[in-house]
Amino acid sequence: EEKPRGKQAASDIVHRFEMLRIATEEYDSLQVEILPQKTFTTSQTLPYLQQKYFGAELTLLIGSDIVRTFSYDWPDLGFLLSSVELAVGLRGQDSEEEVLQMLIQTGFDPRFKIIKSAHADISSTKIRDGGVDGAHCKVFDYIKSKRLYKAEN
């Protein structure tokens, strides 16, 4: 999203795109792109992706913190959950059991995978605050070269 919902400040979308591209460049099956819609909406963005990638199985990669917002911040949630598989990355102290309960509480039967990472506590906030242990080296080099966050210190 050009201006991510719920965020007071975010790096320019061009920088966020480039950091994602660098972080995923070794995975041929992943593609990063900037969408024409400024904000992801189920009613506009999902049909666009379904048409552009006709017949493809779409997977929405989200953090477990986003699953928490399903009940109040996702119009047309049933359409979304019936149209994509979720890849839910555990964030912070969230557990698989908590995520499973949140998904059950949606009242839908989503297809999903839960992804565990040794770096579940890394966030853009921690990077901005200088706590980047475990961050992707090439991404961190990009951050420093563009003087994003506090990397110039």
mmCIF file with all atom_site columns, C-alpha atoms in Angstrom:
data_model
loop_
_atom_site.group_PDB
_atom_site.id
_atom_site.type_symbol
_atom_site.label_atom_id
_atom_site.label_alt_id
_atom_site.label_comp_id
_atom_site.label_asym_id
_atom_site.label_entity_id
_atom_site.label_seq_id
_atom_site.pdbx_PDB_ins_code
_atom_site.Cartn_x
_atom_site.Cartn_y
_atom_site.Cartn_z
_atom_site.occupancy
_atom_site.B_iso_or_equiv
_atom_site.pdbx_formal_charge
_atom_site.auth_seq_id
_atom_site.auth_comp_id
_atom_site.auth_asym_id
_atom_site.auth_atom_id
_atom_site.pdbx_PDB_model_num
ATOM 1   C CA . GLU A 1 1   ? 0.000   0.000   0.000   1.00 0.00 ? 1   GLU A CA 1
ATOM 2   C CA . GLU A 1 2   ? 1.208   3.490   -0.766  1.00 0.00 ? 2   GLU A CA 1
ATOM 3   C CA . LYS A 1 3   ? 0.178   4.605   2.715   1.00 0.00 ? 3   LYS A CA 1
ATOM 4   C CA . PRO A 1 4   ? -0.286  1.541   4.917   1.00 0.00 ? 4   PRO A CA 1
ATOM 5   C CA . ARG A 1 5   ? -3.403  1.659   7.073   1.00 0.00 ? 5   ARG A CA 1
ATOM 6   C CA . GLY A 1 6   ? -2.760  2.200   10.733  1.00 0.00 ? 6   GLY A CA 1
ATOM 7   C CA . LYS A 1 7   ? 0.719   3.658   10.151  1.00 0.00 ? 7   LYS A CA 1
ATOM 8   C CA . GLN A 1 8   ? 1.480   7.263   11.031  1.00 0.00 ? 8   GLN A CA 1
ATOM 9   C CA . ALA A 1 9   ? 4.752   7.274   9.106   1.00 0.00 ? 9   ALA A CA 1
ATOM 10  C CA . ALA A 1 10  ? 6.061   4.922   6.456   1.00 0.00 ? 10  ALA A CA 1
ATOM 11  C CA . SER A 1 11  ? 8.952   5.025   4.039   1.00 0.00 ? 11  SER A CA 1
ATOM 12  C CA . ASP A 1 12  ? 8.106   5.954   0.478   1.00 0.00 ? 12  ASP A CA 1
ATOM 13  C CA . ILE A 1 13  ? 6.565   3.063   -1.424  1.00 0.00 ? 13  ILE A CA 1
ATOM 14  C CA . VAL A 1 14  ? 9.499   3.032   -3.861  1.00 0.00 ? 14  VAL A CA 1
ATOM 15  C CA . HIS A 1 15  ? 11.880  2.245   -0.992  1.00 0.00 ? 15  HIS A CA 1
ATOM 16  C CA . ARG A 1 16  ? 9.560   -0.346  0.547   1.00 0.00 ? 16  ARG A CA 1
ATOM 17  C CA . PHE A 1 17  ? 9.179   -2.000  -2.861  1.00 0.00 ? 17  PHE A CA 1
ATOM 18  C CA . GLU A 1 18  ? 12.944  -2.125  -3.369  1.00 0.00 ? 18  GLU A CA 1
ATOM 19  C CA . MET A 1 19  ? 13.567  -3.582  0.099   1.00 0.00 ? 19  MET A CA 1
ATOM 20  C CA . LEU A 1 20  ? 10.992  -6.318  -0.576  1.00 0.00 ? 20  LEU A CA 1
ATOM 21  C CA . ARG A 1 21  ? 12.464  -6.991  -4.014  1.00 0.00 ? 21  ARG A CA 1
ATOM 22  C CA . ILE A 1 22  ? 15.948  -7.386  -2.517  1.00 0.00 ? 22  ILE A CA 1
ATOM 23  C CA . ALA A 1 23  ? 14.694  -9.614  0.313   1.00 0.00 ? 23  ALA A CA 1
ATOM 24  C CA . THR A 1 24  ? 12.831  -11.933 -2.094  1.00 0.00 ? 24  THR A CA 1
ATOM 25  C CA . GLU A 1 25  ? 15.163  -11.938 -5.104  1.00 0.00 ? 25  GLU A CA 1
ATOM 26  C CA . GLU A 1 26  ? 16.433  -15.471 -4.397  1.00 0.00 ? 26  GLU A CA 1
ATOM 27  C CA . TYR A 1 27  ? 12.884  -16.893 -4.513  1.00 0.00 ? 27  TYR A CA 1
ATOM 28  C CA . ASP A 1 28  ? 11.765  -17.349 -8.122  1.00 0.00 ? 28  ASP A CA 1
ATOM 29  C CA . SER A 1 29  ? 8.164   -18.100 -7.164  1.00 0.00 ? 29  SER A CA 1
ATOM 30  C CA . LEU A 1 30  ? 7.689   -14.781 -5.321  1.00 0.00 ? 30  LEU A CA 1
ATOM 31  C CA . GLN A 1 31  ? 6.863   -11.560 -7.091  1.00 0.00 ? 31  GLN A CA 1
ATOM 32  C CA . VAL A 1 32  ? 6.715   -8.054  -5.661  1.00 0.00 ? 32  VAL A CA 1
ATOM 33  C CA . GLU A 1 33  ? 4.916   -5.273  -7.454  1.00 0.00 ? 33  GLU A CA 1
ATOM 34  C CA . ILE A 1 34  ? 3.384   -1.896  -6.831  1.00 0.00 ? 34  ILE A CA 1
ATOM 35  C CA . LEU A 1 35  ? -0.345  -2.075  -7.451  1.00 0.00 ? 35  LEU A CA 1
ATOM 36  C CA . PRO A 1 36  ? -2.340  0.708   -9.099  1.00 0.00 ? 36  PRO A CA 1
ATOM 37  C CA . GLN A 1 37  ? -4.645  0.954   -6.067  1.00 0.00 ? 37  GLN A CA 1
ATOM 38  C CA . LYS A 1 38  ? -3.193  3.151   -3.334  1.00 0.00 ? 38  LYS A CA 1
ATOM 39  C CA . THR A 1 39  ? -4.791  0.988   -0.617  1.00 0.00 ? 39  THR A CA 1
ATOM 40  C CA . PHE A 1 40  ? -5.444  -2.752  -0.686  1.00 0.00 ? 40  PHE A CA 1
ATOM 41  C CA . THR A 1 41  ? -9.178  -3.368  -0.769  1.00 0.00 ? 41  THR A CA 1
ATOM 42  C CA . THR A 1 42  ? -10.888 -6.684  -1.279  1.00 0.00 ? 42  THR A CA 1
ATOM 43  C CA . SER A 1 43  ? -13.431 -5.137  -3.647  1.00 0.00 ? 43  SER A CA 1
ATOM 44  C CA . GLN A 1 44  ? -10.902 -3.486  -5.994  1.00 0.00 ? 44  GLN A CA 1
ATOM 45  C CA . THR A 1 45  ? -7.461  -5.014  -5.524  1.00 0.00 ? 45  THR A CA 1
ATOM 46  C CA . LEU A 1 46  ? -8.460  -8.670  -5.360  1.00 0.00 ? 46  LEU A CA 1
ATOM 47  C CA . PRO A 1 47  ? -10.410 -8.638  -8.682  1.00 0.00 ? 47  PRO A CA 1
ATOM 48  C CA . TYR A 1 48  ? -7.466  -6.797  -10.272 1.00 0.00 ? 48  TYR A CA 1
ATOM 49  C CA . LEU A 1 49  ? -5.045  -9.518  -9.116  1.00 0.00 ? 49  LEU A CA 1
ATOM 50  C CA . GLN A 1 50  ? -7.429  -12.328 -10.128 1.00 0.00 ? 50  GLN A CA 1
ATOM 51  C CA . GLN A 1 51  ? -7.664  -10.881 -13.633 1.00 0.00 ? 51  GLN A CA 1
ATOM 52  C CA . LYS A 1 52  ? -3.945  -10.137 -13.976 1.00 0.00 ? 52  LYS A CA 1
ATOM 53  C CA . TYR A 1 53  ? -2.961  -13.603 -12.729 1.00 0.00 ? 53  TYR A CA 1
ATOM 54  C CA . PHE A 1 54  ? -5.941  -15.485 -14.120 1.00 0.00 ? 54  PHE A CA 1
ATOM 55  C CA . GLY A 1 55  ? -6.027  -19.082 -12.920 1.00 0.00 ? 55  GLY A CA 1
ATOM 56  C CA . ALA A 1 56  ? -3.170  -18.617 -10.450 1.00 0.00 ? 56  ALA A CA 1
ATOM 57  C CA . GLU A 1 57  ? -3.443  -19.589 -6.800  1.00 0.00 ? 57  GLU A CA 1
ATOM 58  C CA . LEU A 1 58  ? -3.013  -16.318 -4.937  1.00 0.00 ? 58  LEU A CA 1
ATOM 59  C CA . THR A 1 59  ? -1.393  -16.238 -1.509  1.00 0.00 ? 59  THR A CA 1
ATOM 60  C CA . LEU A 1 60  ? -1.624  -13.225 0.765   1.00 0.00 ? 60  LEU A CA 1
ATOM 61  C CA . LEU A 1 61  ? 1.422   -12.937 3.032   1.00 0.00 ? 61  LEU A CA 1
ATOM 62  C CA . ILE A 1 62  ? 0.499   -11.170 6.255   1.00 0.00 ? 62  ILE A CA 1
ATOM 63  C CA . GLY A 1 63  ? 1.712   -10.956 9.811   1.00 0.00 ? 63  GLY A CA 1
ATOM 64  C CA . SER A 1 64  ? -0.289  -12.371 12.674  1.00 0.00 ? 64  SER A CA 1
ATOM 65  C CA . ASP A 1 65  ? -0.813  -8.770  13.823  1.00 0.00 ? 65  ASP A CA 1
ATOM 66  C CA . ILE A 1 66  ? -2.919  -8.202  10.694  1.00 0.00 ? 66  ILE A CA 1
ATOM 67  C CA . VAL A 1 67  ? -5.122  -11.220 11.468  1.00 0.00 ? 67  VAL A CA 1
ATOM 68  C CA . ARG A 1 68  ? -6.078  -9.348  14.656  1.00 0.00 ? 68  ARG A CA 1
ATOM 69  C CA . THR A 1 69  ? -7.619  -6.596  12.475  1.00 0.00 ? 69  THR A CA 1
ATOM 70  C CA . PHE A 1 70  ? -9.846  -8.906  10.413  1.00 0.00 ? 70  PHE A CA 1
ATOM 71  C CA . SER A 1 71  ? -12.902 -8.382  12.616  1.00 0.00 ? 71  SER A CA 1
ATOM 72  C CA . TYR A 1 72  ? -12.997 -4.594  12.237  1.00 0.00 ? 72  TYR A CA 1
ATOM 73  C CA . ASP A 1 73  ? -10.781 -3.450  9.342   1.00 0.00 ? 73  ASP A CA 1
ATOM 74  C CA . TRP A 1 74  ? -11.515 -5.826  6.440   1.00 0.00 ? 74  TRP A CA 1
ATOM 75  C CA . PRO A 1 75  ? -14.741 -5.263  4.485   1.00 0.00 ? 75  PRO A CA 1
ATOM 76  C CA . ASP A 1 76  ? -15.671 -8.259  2.294   1.00 0.00 ? 76  ASP A CA 1
ATOM 77  C CA . LEU A 1 77  ? -13.540 -10.553 4.468   1.00 0.00 ? 77  LEU A CA 1
ATOM 78  C CA . GLY A 1 78  ? -15.473 -13.641 3.335   1.00 0.00 ? 78  GLY A CA 1
ATOM 79  C CA . PHE A 1 79  ? -14.676 -12.895 -0.306  1.00 0.00 ? 79  PHE A CA 1
ATOM 80  C CA . LEU A 1 80  ? -11.004 -12.427 0.538   1.00 0.00 ? 80  LEU A CA 1
ATOM 81  C CA . LEU A 1 81  ? -10.714 -15.605 2.593   1.00 0.00 ? 81  LEU A CA 1
ATOM 82  C CA . SER A 1 82  ? -12.507 -17.682 -0.045  1.00 0.00 ? 82  SER A CA 1
ATOM 83  C CA . SER A 1 83  ? -10.281 -16.325 -2.821  1.00 0.00 ? 83  SER A CA 1
ATOM 84  C CA . VAL A 1 84  ? -6.736  -16.579 -1.447  1.00 0.00 ? 84  VAL A CA 1
ATOM 85  C CA . GLU A 1 85  ? -4.622  -18.755 0.764   1.00 0.00 ? 85  GLU A CA 1
ATOM 86  C CA . LEU A 1 86  ? -3.123  -16.948 3.732   1.00 0.00 ? 86  LEU A CA 1
ATOM 87  C CA . ALA A 1 87  ? 0.524   -17.259 4.680   1.00 0.00 ? 87  ALA A CA 1
ATOM 88  C CA . VAL A 1 88  ? 0.552   -15.910 8.225   1.00 0.00 ? 88  VAL A CA 1
ATOM 89  C CA . GLY A 1 89  ? 3.924   -15.013 9.676   1.00 0.00 ? 89  GLY A CA 1
ATOM 90  C CA . LEU A 1 90  ? 3.972   -15.184 13.456  1.00 0.00 ? 90  LEU A CA 1
ATOM 91  C CA . ARG A 1 91  ? 4.875   -11.792 14.909  1.00 0.00 ? 91  ARG A CA 1
ATOM 92  C CA . GLY A 1 92  ? 6.266   -11.018 18.346  1.00 0.00 ? 92  GLY A CA 1
ATOM 93  C CA . GLN A 1 93  ? 4.844   -13.275 21.009  1.00 0.00 ? 93  GLN A CA 1
ATOM 94  C CA . ASP A 1 94  ? 1.867   -14.565 18.982  1.00 0.00 ? 94  ASP A CA 1
ATOM 95  C CA . SER A 1 95  ? 1.398   -18.330 19.002  1.00 0.00 ? 95  SER A CA 1
ATOM 96  C CA . GLU A 1 96  ? -0.006  -20.712 16.406  1.00 0.00 ? 96  GLU A CA 1
ATOM 97  C CA . GLU A 1 97  ? -2.924  -21.411 18.741  1.00 0.00 ? 97  GLU A CA 1
ATOM 98  C CA . GLU A 1 98  ? -3.806  -17.705 18.994  1.00 0.00 ? 98  GLU A CA 1
ATOM 99  C CA . VAL A 1 99  ? -3.728  -17.288 15.221  1.00 0.00 ? 99  VAL A CA 1
ATOM 100 C CA . LEU A 1 100 ? -5.854  -20.392 14.737  1.00 0.00 ? 100 LEU A CA 1
ATOM 101 C CA . GLN A 1 101 ? -8.439  -19.057 17.206  1.00 0.00 ? 101 GLN A CA 1
ATOM 102 C CA . MET A 1 102 ? -8.510  -15.655 15.482  1.00 0.00 ? 102 MET A CA 1
ATOM 103 C CA . LEU A 1 103 ? -9.063  -17.328 12.102  1.00 0.00 ? 103 LEU A CA 1
ATOM 104 C CA . ILE A 1 104 ? -11.831 -19.528 13.507  1.00 0.00 ? 104 ILE A CA 1
ATOM 105 C CA . GLN A 1 105 ? -13.499 -16.444 15.013  1.00 0.00 ? 105 GLN A CA 1
ATOM 106 C CA . THR A 1 106 ? -13.858 -14.929 11.520  1.00 0.00 ? 106 THR A CA 1
ATOM 107 C CA . GLY A 1 107 ? -16.680 -17.426 10.931  1.00 0.00 ? 107 GLY A CA 1
ATOM 108 C CA . PHE A 1 108 ? -15.123 -18.468 7.620   1.00 0.00 ? 108 PHE A CA 1
ATOM 109 C CA . ASP A 1 109 ? -12.993 -21.478 6.749   1.00 0.00 ? 109 ASP A CA 1
ATOM 110 C CA . PRO A 1 110 ? -9.816  -19.927 5.342   1.00 0.00 ? 110 PRO A CA 1
ATOM 111 C CA . ARG A 1 111 ? -6.988  -21.838 3.739   1.00 0.00 ? 111 ARG A CA 1
ATOM 112 C CA . PHE A 1 112 ? -3.804  -20.866 5.546   1.00 0.00 ? 112 PHE A CA 1
ATOM 113 C CA . LYS A 1 113 ? -0.270  -21.749 6.520   1.00 0.00 ? 113 LYS A CA 1
ATOM 114 C CA . ILE A 1 114 ? 1.462   -20.437 9.597   1.00 0.00 ? 114 ILE A CA 1
ATOM 115 C CA . ILE A 1 115 ? 5.071   -19.401 9.143   1.00 0.00 ? 115 ILE A CA 1
ATOM 116 C CA . LYS A 1 116 ? 7.496   -19.396 12.061  1.00 0.00 ? 116 LYS A CA 1
ATOM 117 C CA . SER A 1 117 ? 10.640  -17.313 11.921  1.00 0.00 ? 117 SER A CA 1
ATOM 118 C CA . ALA A 1 118 ? 13.588  -16.815 14.217  1.00 0.00 ? 118 ALA A CA 1
ATOM 119 C CA . HIS A 1 119 ? 13.167  -13.117 13.385  1.00 0.00 ? 119 HIS A CA 1
ATOM 120 C CA . ALA A 1 120 ? 9.480   -12.725 14.304  1.00 0.00 ? 120 ALA A CA 1
ATOM 121 C CA . ASP A 1 121 ? 10.269  -9.740  16.500  1.00 0.00 ? 121 ASP A CA 1
ATOM 122 C CA . ILE A 1 122 ? 11.928  -7.687  13.740  1.00 0.00 ? 122 ILE A CA 1
ATOM 123 C CA . SER A 1 123 ? 9.757   -4.803  12.597  1.00 0.00 ? 123 SER A CA 1
ATOM 124 C CA . SER A 1 124 ? 10.267  -1.576  10.709  1.00 0.00 ? 124 SER A CA 1
ATOM 125 C CA . THR A 1 125 ? 9.921   0.199   14.058  1.00 0.00 ? 125 THR A CA 1
ATOM 126 C CA . LYS A 1 126 ? 12.876  -1.736  15.493  1.00 0.00 ? 126 LYS A CA 1
ATOM 127 C CA . ILE A 1 127 ? 14.906  -1.041  12.349  1.00 0.00 ? 127 ILE A CA 1
ATOM 128 C CA . ARG A 1 128 ? 14.100  2.679   12.636  1.00 0.00 ? 128 ARG A CA 1
ATOM 129 C CA . ASP A 1 129 ? 15.149  2.567   16.290  1.00 0.00 ? 129 ASP A CA 1
ATOM 130 C CA . GLY A 1 130 ? 18.461  0.940   15.371  1.00 0.00 ? 130 GLY A CA 1
ATOM 131 C CA . GLY A 1 131 ? 17.750  -2.599  16.605  1.00 0.00 ? 131 GLY A CA 1
ATOM 132 C CA . VAL A 1 132 ? 18.405  -4.498  13.383  1.00 0.00 ? 132 VAL A CA 1
ATOM 133 C CA . ASP A 1 133 ? 20.105  -7.696  14.522  1.00 0.00 ? 133 ASP A CA 1
ATOM 134 C CA . GLY A 1 134 ? 19.004  -10.408 12.113  1.00 0.00 ? 134 GLY A CA 1
ATOM 135 C CA . ALA A 1 135 ? 17.876  -8.063  9.337   1.00 0.00 ? 135 ALA A CA 1
ATOM 136 C CA . HIS A 1 136 ? 18.644  -9.140  5.763   1.00 0.00 ? 136 HIS A CA 1
ATOM 137 C CA . CYS A 1 137 ? 22.174  -7.848  5.023   1.00 0.00 ? 137 CYS A CA 1
ATOM 138 C CA . LYS A 1 138 ? 21.413  -6.577  1.517   1.00 0.00 ? 138 LYS A CA 1
ATOM 139 C CA . VAL A 1 139 ? 18.265  -4.855  2.736   1.00 0.00 ? 139 VAL A CA 1
ATOM 140 C CA . PHE A 1 140 ? 20.187  -3.210  5.560   1.00 0.00 ? 140 PHE A CA 1
ATOM 141 C CA . ASP A 1 141 ? 22.829  -2.065  3.038   1.00 0.00 ? 141 ASP A CA 1
ATOM 142 C CA . TYR A 1 142 ? 20.034  -0.494  0.996   1.00 0.00 ? 142 TYR A CA 1
ATOM 143 C CA . ILE A 1 143 ? 18.658  1.227   4.101   1.00 0.00 ? 143 ILE A CA 1
ATOM 144 C CA . LYS A 1 144 ? 22.093  2.663   4.867   1.00 0.00 ? 144 LYS A CA 1
ATOM 145 C CA . SER A 1 145 ? 22.753  3.733   1.275   1.00 0.00 ? 145 SER A CA 1
ATOM 146 C CA . LYS A 1 146 ? 19.425  5.606   1.091   1.00 0.00 ? 146 LYS A CA 1
ATOM 147 C CA . ARG A 1 147 ? 19.781  6.964   4.639   1.00 0.00 ? 147 ARG A CA 1
ATOM 148 C CA . LEU A 1 148 ? 16.425  5.534   5.656   1.00 0.00 ? 148 LEU A CA 1
ATOM 149 C CA . TYR A 1 149 ? 15.398  5.317   9.298   1.00 0.00 ? 149 TYR A CA 1
ATOM 150 C CA . LYS A 1 150 ? 18.367  5.887   11.624  1.00 0.00 ? 150 LYS A CA 1
ATOM 151 C CA . ALA A 1 151 ? 20.781  3.797   9.566   1.00 0.00 ? 151 ALA A CA 1
ATOM 152 C CA . GLU A 1 152 ? 23.006  6.815   8.922   1.00 0.00 ? 152 GLU A CA 1
ATOM 153 C CA . ASN A 1 153 ? 24.037  6.935   12.598  1.00 0.00 ? 153 ASN A CA 1
#
